Structure formats: structure tokens, C-alpha cells
XYZ file of C-alpha atoms in Angstrom:
454
model
C -23.486 26.525 23.344
C -23.887 24.403 26.490
C -22.483 21.330 24.729
C -19.062 23.014 24.601
C -19.135 23.167 28.394
C -19.634 19.401 28.641
C -16.509 18.783 26.565
C -14.451 21.318 28.522
C -15.561 19.878 31.868
C -14.308 16.432 30.779
C -10.897 17.934 30.081
C -10.765 19.904 33.352
C -11.627 16.790 35.415
C -8.061 15.588 34.795
C -7.105 18.324 37.289
C -3.617 19.000 35.910
C -1.894 22.121 34.610
C -1.787 20.489 31.177
C -5.552 19.895 31.277
C -6.164 23.587 32.024
C -3.998 24.563 29.056
C -5.798 21.956 26.926
C -9.230 23.255 27.976
C -8.443 26.886 27.168
C -6.784 25.925 23.874
C -9.827 23.866 22.897
C -12.152 26.726 23.847
C -10.053 29.196 21.857
C -10.134 26.967 18.777
C -13.891 26.385 18.997
C -14.688 30.035 19.745
C -12.344 31.664 17.251
C -11.296 28.856 14.904
C -13.941 29.161 12.175
C -13.544 32.897 11.499
C -9.772 32.723 12.061
C -9.503 29.957 9.461
C -11.439 32.037 6.924
C -9.183 35.053 7.550
C -5.994 32.992 7.196
C -7.301 31.311 4.039
C -8.112 34.617 2.344
C -4.745 36.092 3.372
C -2.942 33.079 1.883
C -4.932 33.340 -1.336
C -3.972 37.017 -1.604
C -0.288 36.293 -0.940
C -0.115 33.330 -3.349
C -1.729 35.423 -6.081
C 0.860 38.216 -5.946
C 2.819 38.468 -9.175
C 0.452 36.076 -10.978
C -2.939 37.822 -10.799
C -2.208 41.161 -12.479
C -2.701 44.002 -12.014
C -2.534 43.914 -8.205
C -5.859 45.787 -8.122
C -7.607 42.516 -9.071
C -6.485 40.908 -5.788
C -7.760 43.946 -3.861
C -11.086 43.694 -5.719
C -11.315 39.994 -4.853
C -10.666 40.553 -1.128
C -13.033 43.543 -1.012
C -15.866 41.618 -2.667
C -15.348 38.688 -0.267
C -15.490 41.081 2.705
C -18.786 42.522 1.454
C -20.129 39.009 0.913
C -19.173 38.037 4.483
C -20.876 41.127 5.893
C -24.010 40.707 3.768
C -24.312 36.981 4.543
C -24.042 37.514 8.305
C -26.576 40.340 8.270
C -28.927 38.370 6.007
C -28.799 35.189 8.111
C -28.033 36.620 11.567
C -31.649 36.803 12.688
C -32.545 33.404 11.255
C -29.518 31.822 12.947
C -30.724 32.804 16.436
C -34.341 31.907 15.718
C -33.345 28.498 14.340
C -30.987 27.796 17.227
C -33.853 28.106 19.702
C -36.262 26.195 17.442
C -33.851 23.279 16.973
C -33.067 23.227 20.707
C -36.793 22.846 21.384
C -36.989 20.013 18.826
C -34.143 18.186 20.562
C -35.814 18.717 23.947
C -39.114 17.230 22.736
C -37.280 14.382 20.909
C -38.821 15.475 17.602
C -35.749 14.519 15.560
C -37.733 13.888 12.360
C -38.514 17.619 12.063
C -34.882 18.742 12.126
C -33.867 18.167 8.488
C -37.136 19.375 6.835
C -36.955 22.660 8.742
C -33.285 23.099 7.889
C -34.098 22.652 4.202
C -37.004 25.086 4.533
C -34.736 27.665 6.147
C -32.071 27.157 3.481
C -34.661 27.564 0.716
C -35.712 30.932 2.149
C -32.048 31.891 2.651
C -31.231 30.950 -0.948
C -34.088 33.110 -2.266
C -32.960 36.029 -0.077
C -29.333 35.635 -1.174
C -30.347 35.533 -4.842
C -32.449 38.691 -4.441
C -29.510 40.526 -2.847
C -27.161 39.227 -5.533
C -29.400 40.240 -8.428
C -29.915 43.682 -6.843
C -26.151 44.285 -6.965
C -25.657 42.480 -10.308
C -26.118 45.514 -12.659
C -23.611 47.640 -10.715
C -20.620 45.290 -10.881
C -18.471 45.892 -14.013
C -17.523 42.216 -14.350
C -18.119 39.519 -17.006
C -21.340 37.514 -16.667
C -19.446 34.298 -15.899
C -17.613 35.984 -13.000
C -20.894 37.338 -11.628
C -22.462 33.864 -11.746
C -19.505 32.409 -9.819
C -19.717 35.218 -7.220
C -23.467 34.679 -6.841
C -22.940 30.939 -6.324
C -20.312 31.660 -3.681
C -22.625 34.070 -1.846
C -25.530 31.597 -1.801
C -23.241 28.827 -0.532
C -21.796 31.118 2.146
C -25.236 32.090 3.472
C -26.405 28.482 3.629
C -23.151 27.372 5.220
C -23.893 29.555 8.295
C -27.220 27.768 8.801
C -25.595 24.348 8.462
C -23.016 25.278 11.080
C -25.801 26.440 13.420
C -27.578 23.078 13.142
C -24.331 21.191 13.774
C -23.730 23.415 16.801
C -27.154 22.371 18.066
C -26.006 18.780 17.623
C -22.882 19.676 19.661
C -20.558 18.627 16.814
C -18.015 21.389 17.470
C -14.886 19.424 16.614
C -16.512 18.198 13.422
C -17.323 21.790 12.430
C -13.720 22.841 13.045
C -12.192 19.897 11.149
C -14.599 20.361 8.233
C -13.850 24.081 8.036
C -10.111 23.396 8.162
C -10.470 20.937 5.275
C -12.771 23.259 3.304
C -10.540 26.314 3.577
C -7.402 24.250 2.854
C -9.134 23.018 -0.323
C -10.030 26.631 -1.172
C -6.410 27.808 -0.823
C -5.073 24.862 -2.871
C -7.610 25.429 -5.641
C -6.868 29.167 -5.717
C -3.166 28.341 -6.103
C -3.860 25.941 -8.990
C -6.243 28.353 -10.749
C -4.205 31.547 -10.358
C -3.626 31.754 -14.099
C -7.392 32.197 -14.548
C -6.950 35.567 -12.841
C -10.051 36.901 -11.031
C -12.272 34.047 -12.269
C -9.883 31.508 -10.759
C -9.880 33.191 -7.340
C -13.648 33.496 -7.193
C -14.158 29.938 -8.409
C -11.850 28.692 -5.633
C -13.898 30.637 -3.076
C -17.171 29.299 -4.511
C -15.892 25.704 -4.562
C -14.607 25.944 -0.983
C -17.864 27.385 0.369
C -19.953 24.894 -1.618
C -17.858 22.048 -0.198
C -18.484 23.316 3.343
C -22.210 23.781 2.688
C -22.744 20.274 1.278
C -20.453 18.681 3.892
C -22.523 20.203 6.711
C -25.741 19.167 4.965
C -24.503 15.592 4.497
C -23.635 15.290 8.213
C -27.095 16.491 9.213
C -28.900 14.206 6.724
C -26.912 11.210 7.947
C -27.873 11.856 11.573
C -31.419 13.221 11.118
C -32.866 11.773 7.895
C -36.333 13.283 8.534
C -39.816 12.127 7.611
C -40.483 14.558 4.754
C -38.557 16.749 2.359
C -39.257 20.278 3.528
C -41.088 22.073 6.326
C -41.640 25.665 7.442
C -42.613 24.957 11.051
C -39.790 27.269 12.132
C -41.946 30.164 10.892
C -44.982 29.153 12.962
C -45.851 31.863 15.499
C -46.714 29.166 18.047
C -43.339 27.456 17.791
C -40.747 30.207 17.399
C -39.774 33.527 18.946
C -39.636 36.236 16.294
C -37.989 38.545 18.810
C -34.840 36.420 18.443
C -34.804 37.202 14.718
C -34.548 40.920 15.427
C -31.967 40.332 18.168
C -29.698 38.637 15.626
C -30.454 41.165 12.908
C -29.767 44.236 15.073
C -26.605 42.756 16.553
C -25.076 41.792 13.199
C -25.893 45.140 11.591
C -24.444 46.791 14.694
C -21.190 44.847 14.357
C -20.758 45.991 10.739
C -22.242 49.506 11.052
C -18.956 51.320 11.774
C -17.161 49.491 8.933
C -19.924 50.336 6.448
C -19.916 54.008 7.435
C -16.141 54.192 6.952
C -16.456 52.374 3.605
C -18.962 54.841 2.187
C -17.654 58.075 3.654
C -15.731 59.900 0.878
C -13.144 61.242 3.333
C -12.208 57.808 4.709
C -12.531 55.458 1.724
C -11.360 54.743 -1.785
C -13.198 53.306 -4.792
C -12.528 49.619 -5.478
C -15.070 48.241 -7.955
C -18.534 49.356 -9.038
C -20.326 50.886 -6.031
C -18.053 49.057 -3.562
C -15.490 51.005 -1.574
C -12.920 50.195 1.114
C -11.340 52.168 3.942
C -7.613 51.343 4.222
C -7.235 53.721 7.173
C -9.874 51.832 9.202
C -10.034 48.283 7.806
C -6.493 47.239 8.743
C -6.542 48.372 12.405
C -9.983 46.871 13.078
C -8.907 43.620 11.407
C -5.811 43.377 13.618
C -7.870 44.347 16.683
C -10.285 41.445 16.166
C -7.361 39.010 16.274
C -6.763 40.155 19.873
C -10.040 38.695 21.168
C -8.931 35.061 20.877
C -7.791 34.871 24.566
C -11.009 36.572 25.702
C -13.161 34.177 23.662
C -11.357 31.201 25.212
C -12.022 32.491 28.736
C -15.608 33.317 27.732
C -16.301 29.722 26.710
C -14.508 28.110 29.646
C -16.031 30.319 32.346
C -19.510 30.847 30.943
C -20.097 27.421 29.426
C -18.742 25.412 32.361
C -18.909 27.231 35.709
C -21.935 29.432 35.009
C -23.930 26.725 33.228
C -23.314 24.311 36.101
C -24.687 26.774 38.667
C -27.523 27.686 36.304
C -28.525 24.001 36.085
C -28.418 23.637 39.879
C -30.698 26.666 40.340
C -33.394 25.624 37.874
C -33.201 21.952 38.881
C -33.908 23.046 42.466
C -36.975 24.993 41.302
C -38.283 22.088 39.213
C -37.554 19.657 42.058
C -39.513 21.609 44.657
C -36.574 22.630 46.852
C -36.995 25.008 49.762
C -36.958 28.767 49.198
C -33.822 29.043 51.300
C -31.965 26.587 49.065
C -33.217 28.371 45.925
C -31.897 31.695 47.283
C -28.559 30.037 48.069
C -28.223 28.562 44.586
C -29.213 31.853 42.984
C -26.458 33.622 44.932
C -23.976 30.999 43.721
C -25.092 31.536 40.125
C -24.718 35.326 40.436
C -21.274 34.975 42.027
C -20.172 32.644 39.228
C -21.475 35.018 36.530
C -19.717 37.949 38.193
C -16.481 35.975 38.444
C -16.694 34.930 34.789
C -17.210 38.493 33.596
C -14.322 39.652 35.783
C -11.993 36.986 34.347
C -12.921 37.968 30.782
C -12.313 41.628 31.655
C -8.977 40.725 33.253
C -7.702 38.628 30.334
C -8.799 41.159 27.715
C -7.283 43.900 29.861
C -3.937 42.097 29.855
C -4.186 41.640 26.076
C -4.947 45.342 25.606
C -2.051 46.326 27.907
C 0.370 44.123 25.931
C -0.720 45.678 22.650
C -0.450 49.176 24.108
C 3.126 48.399 25.159
C 4.294 46.575 22.035
C 1.741 47.569 19.399
C 4.067 49.934 17.549
C 6.860 47.336 17.409
C 4.410 44.694 16.161
C 3.179 47.013 13.399
C 6.750 47.815 12.374
C 7.729 44.123 12.393
C 4.909 43.094 10.047
C 5.556 46.067 7.771
C 2.569 48.265 8.635
C 2.805 52.039 9.048
C 3.191 52.792 12.818
C 0.858 55.769 12.322
C -1.958 53.229 12.559
C -1.110 52.556 16.220
C -3.520 55.086 17.798
C -6.510 53.791 15.857
C -5.374 50.212 16.547
C -5.277 50.878 20.308
C -8.792 52.351 20.271
C -10.149 49.446 18.234
C -8.456 46.913 20.530
C -10.299 48.438 23.485
C -13.561 48.382 21.508
C -13.368 44.717 20.476
C -12.206 43.759 23.974
C -15.313 45.297 25.494
C -17.361 43.618 22.763
C -16.359 40.228 24.219
C -17.778 41.375 27.575
C -20.935 42.522 25.790
C -21.238 39.063 24.185
C -20.891 37.476 27.620
C -23.698 39.658 28.993
C -25.947 38.702 26.070
C -25.057 35.046 26.594
C -26.165 35.143 30.241
C -29.361 36.975 29.315
C -30.153 34.330 26.691
C -29.734 31.622 29.325
C -32.173 33.518 31.544
C -34.526 33.773 28.515
C -34.560 37.595 28.662
C -35.206 38.064 24.969
C -36.642 41.571 25.247
C -33.605 42.773 27.202
C -31.286 41.367 24.531
C -33.385 43.027 21.826
C -33.115 46.438 23.511
C -29.367 46.083 24.096
C -28.767 44.963 20.487
C -30.847 47.893 19.201
C -28.957 50.283 21.497
C -25.620 48.944 20.242
C -26.732 49.413 16.631
C -28.028 52.963 17.182
C -24.992 54.096 19.178
C -22.511 52.633 16.705
C -24.189 54.415 13.796
C -24.542 57.795 15.527
C -21.162 57.860 17.299
C -19.216 56.540 14.299
C -20.838 59.163 12.076
C -19.838 61.856 14.584
C -16.281 60.525 14.823
C -15.894 60.699 11.038
C -17.295 64.238 10.997
C -14.927 65.364 13.778
C -11.814 64.200 11.943
C -9.030 61.559 11.957
C -8.089 62.061 15.623
C -11.556 60.742 16.602
C -11.650 57.695 14.291
C -12.515 54.503 16.155
C -14.009 56.221 19.181
C -17.551 55.707 17.883
C -17.239 51.916 17.865
C -15.359 51.796 21.182
C -17.824 54.070 22.986
C -20.829 52.163 21.617
C -19.526 48.861 23.030
C -18.583 50.470 26.354
C -21.918 52.266 26.857
C -23.951 49.223 25.827
C -21.922 46.930 28.095
C -22.369 49.245 31.099
C -26.125 49.444 30.464
C -26.167 45.665 30.026
C -24.389 45.098 33.352
C -26.902 47.281 35.226
C -29.809 45.558 33.509
C -28.341 42.101 34.170
C -28.004 42.977 37.857
C -31.666 43.997 37.922
C -32.694 40.770 36.186
C -30.837 38.703 38.781
C -32.526 40.568 41.641
C -36.016 39.628 40.412
C -35.112 36.223 38.982
C -36.874 33.866 41.392
C -40.001 36.065 41.452
C -40.244 36.153 37.642
C -39.415 32.443 37.367
C -42.463 31.556 39.472
C -44.933 34.319 38.663
C -44.554 34.569 34.883
C -45.277 30.894 34.205
């Protein structure tokens, strides 16, 4: 992530009001652009298919299956993404560029096998033609591998390239879906498969061009001496935790409806949580600007002083600066998300009415907005802990988030509609509070652990 900070600092050096606006806009696009583009693309496909893909249930089945594929792909690759990020960062640090591509291909081979196993496990339960299932399976494999390609490009600090490629890929997907609407469900799924395959191979081409490698495939990223398996479980727990409340609402009979095969959806919960996640764009922009510029700069000063043999007094001074910067960044994120939440509390009902959504959703929307807002703070805490290399702390917090979201969401469903959403919101709040206390403790002992644990 630190490469984003370098780009933002260049913009902020202009020292104008326009440069500040440009920096936050850039951060918002990089932080939220990829998932926002996918959401907009799928919404456009659904809208363009109305009246052509009949009955309307087919469009709902398409969007539901894509949502499940997104969830499954993130859970399946979440752990590997974090583990690979650290592994590739170490390769760049040691100038071992020839090992980048072979390990990417090794990771994608394992991901492809895992995706195929998941796909074939679900295969018998989907009442769809064989051709449609093959297209869906191809789309799922491409989606899983696309995440890994994006991670490698992030390690190469090619953020603008990722954004432009995703914009082109999703635009191609929407155009193809429009042209193939007469093919009904097969046309929609083929457009999704083609779009994801285009993104996957585009990312792979960029990496091959820059890091051609010295052999075809390697599995060094699985070596116990070269990787941190704890990061795998950090990513796995966090991604399951993010989707746990949605899955529970999908498969609870009182909160869901049948869509296709064993797959269900929860109209009462899916729409509010979807709208709530759109509200984190300002918070993500502040997160990137504050954490990846100000905090990283102070972080570099602190560890450079330790490596350079500075005096203990100077090290204490720089540590205090780093803590102050981290505290200020978290406060700014809290402030911006707080303003966003306040605006939605004031005008949420009017917004729902304007876009044609039942205003009865407003209470659940407000709760979910608070939950996702706190989730941005939780992400910031995890980000700082990763910089400090506190992998065990992140693992515990991710596991706590997962456990709380499952237990509290289950209780909220059991207690009835007036408690819906509180499980997710409380799990993010409790985990963030615990994370803040733990982060404070980590900062207190930082210079001692930095020296004594080497």
C-alpha cells in the first residue's frame, strides 16, 4: 500500500486547495474504484436486461449467482492474497525479480484447482444447462485469479493501471451483456466470464512484460522459511467475517427467499447493506491519504533512526511523532465517517424515497451505515498493525471479528426484525475498541520489542 502514499505526496506538494481535492479524489478512486466499478457494471447489466431477459427472475438469478461468486472468490483467495503480498514485497526488497512471475503462476495454479473444486461441489445442485454451468465455472476461475493478479500489480505500485484496466474490463462486460441479451441467461453469464477473463489475462500480461522470470512455475511462496502462514489465516478470518452476517441472513428461513438451487437471498438485508457500503468512499479516501502519507512518513523516520544508530532520545521523539500521526489519522477517519453517517441519518429517508426504495428500510440502513463506518476504522487499525508487523495481533482481531459477527448476527435474527443489523454493527464496534486498546499497548512497548525480539 505504501506506493499509493508516494503518489499522493507528489500531488500534495503542489500545496494548493486544488491539489488537496485532487489527492483525496485520487485516493477515493484507488481505494474504492475497483469494487465500485464492479457494482456499477452489474447494476447496468441488470437494468439493460429488463424487458429482454424474461422472466425477470432470470436477472435476479444472475445477480444472486454473481454475488455468491464474489463472496466465494474473496474467501477462497483472501488468505493467499495477504500471504503473497508479503512474499512479493520481500522479493522486491531482495531484488529477486526473476522469482515474481513463477510464484504468481504457482499461486494461480493452486487457486484454479481450488476454484474448480468449489465449482464442481456446487455443480450438481444448480438446475441449469451444462453449457451455462461451464460458463459460470469459467467466470469463477477467472474471478479468483484476477484477485491475485491485482495483488501482484499492487505490489508493483501500478494502481492507476489497475483502475484503468478494470474500467476497460467492466465497460467491455456491460457492452457484451447488452449485445448478448437475446441469449438470455447464457448471454449474461458469458459477458461476465469474458469480462473477468479479459481482466485476468490483462493483469497477467502486464506482469509477464515487466517480470519475465527465469522459469515457468515455482511454489516458493509455500516454503515455511520464506512465508508467514499466519497471514493466510488473517486474510481468511477477515474475509469470512466480512461475509458472515450476509450468509446468515441468506440462509435463515425467516429472512430470505429461494432464488435458484440451494442459493437464497435476503431482500430485507441485502439492499440496506449494499447502500451502506457505498457510504465508505469518503472514509476510504481519508484512510489512504492519512495512513499512507503522514503515518508512513513518520514510520519511515522512526525505523530509519533505529537502523542508523540514532540516540535513544531521538528514537523516543520519533516514536511519539508516529503515535501522534496515527492517532490523528484515526480521528480524521472517524470524523469524516461520522459526518457521512450524520448526513445519511438526516436525509436517508428522502434518499430512499428518491431512488424508489421503501422508506421502511431506513432503520436497518442507518444501523448498517454505522457498522460499515466503524469497519473503515477497523481496517485502519489492522493497517497500522501490519506496518508494525504484529501478525498475531491481527490474527486475534480478525478471529474475534469473525466470531462476534457470527454469534451476534445469529442472535439478532433470533430476536426479530427490530434487531436486524445490530450483530454486524456491534461486532465491528467491539473489535475496533479492542483493537484500539491493543494498538496502544503495542505502541508503548514498540522500541523494546524492536530491539529485543531481533
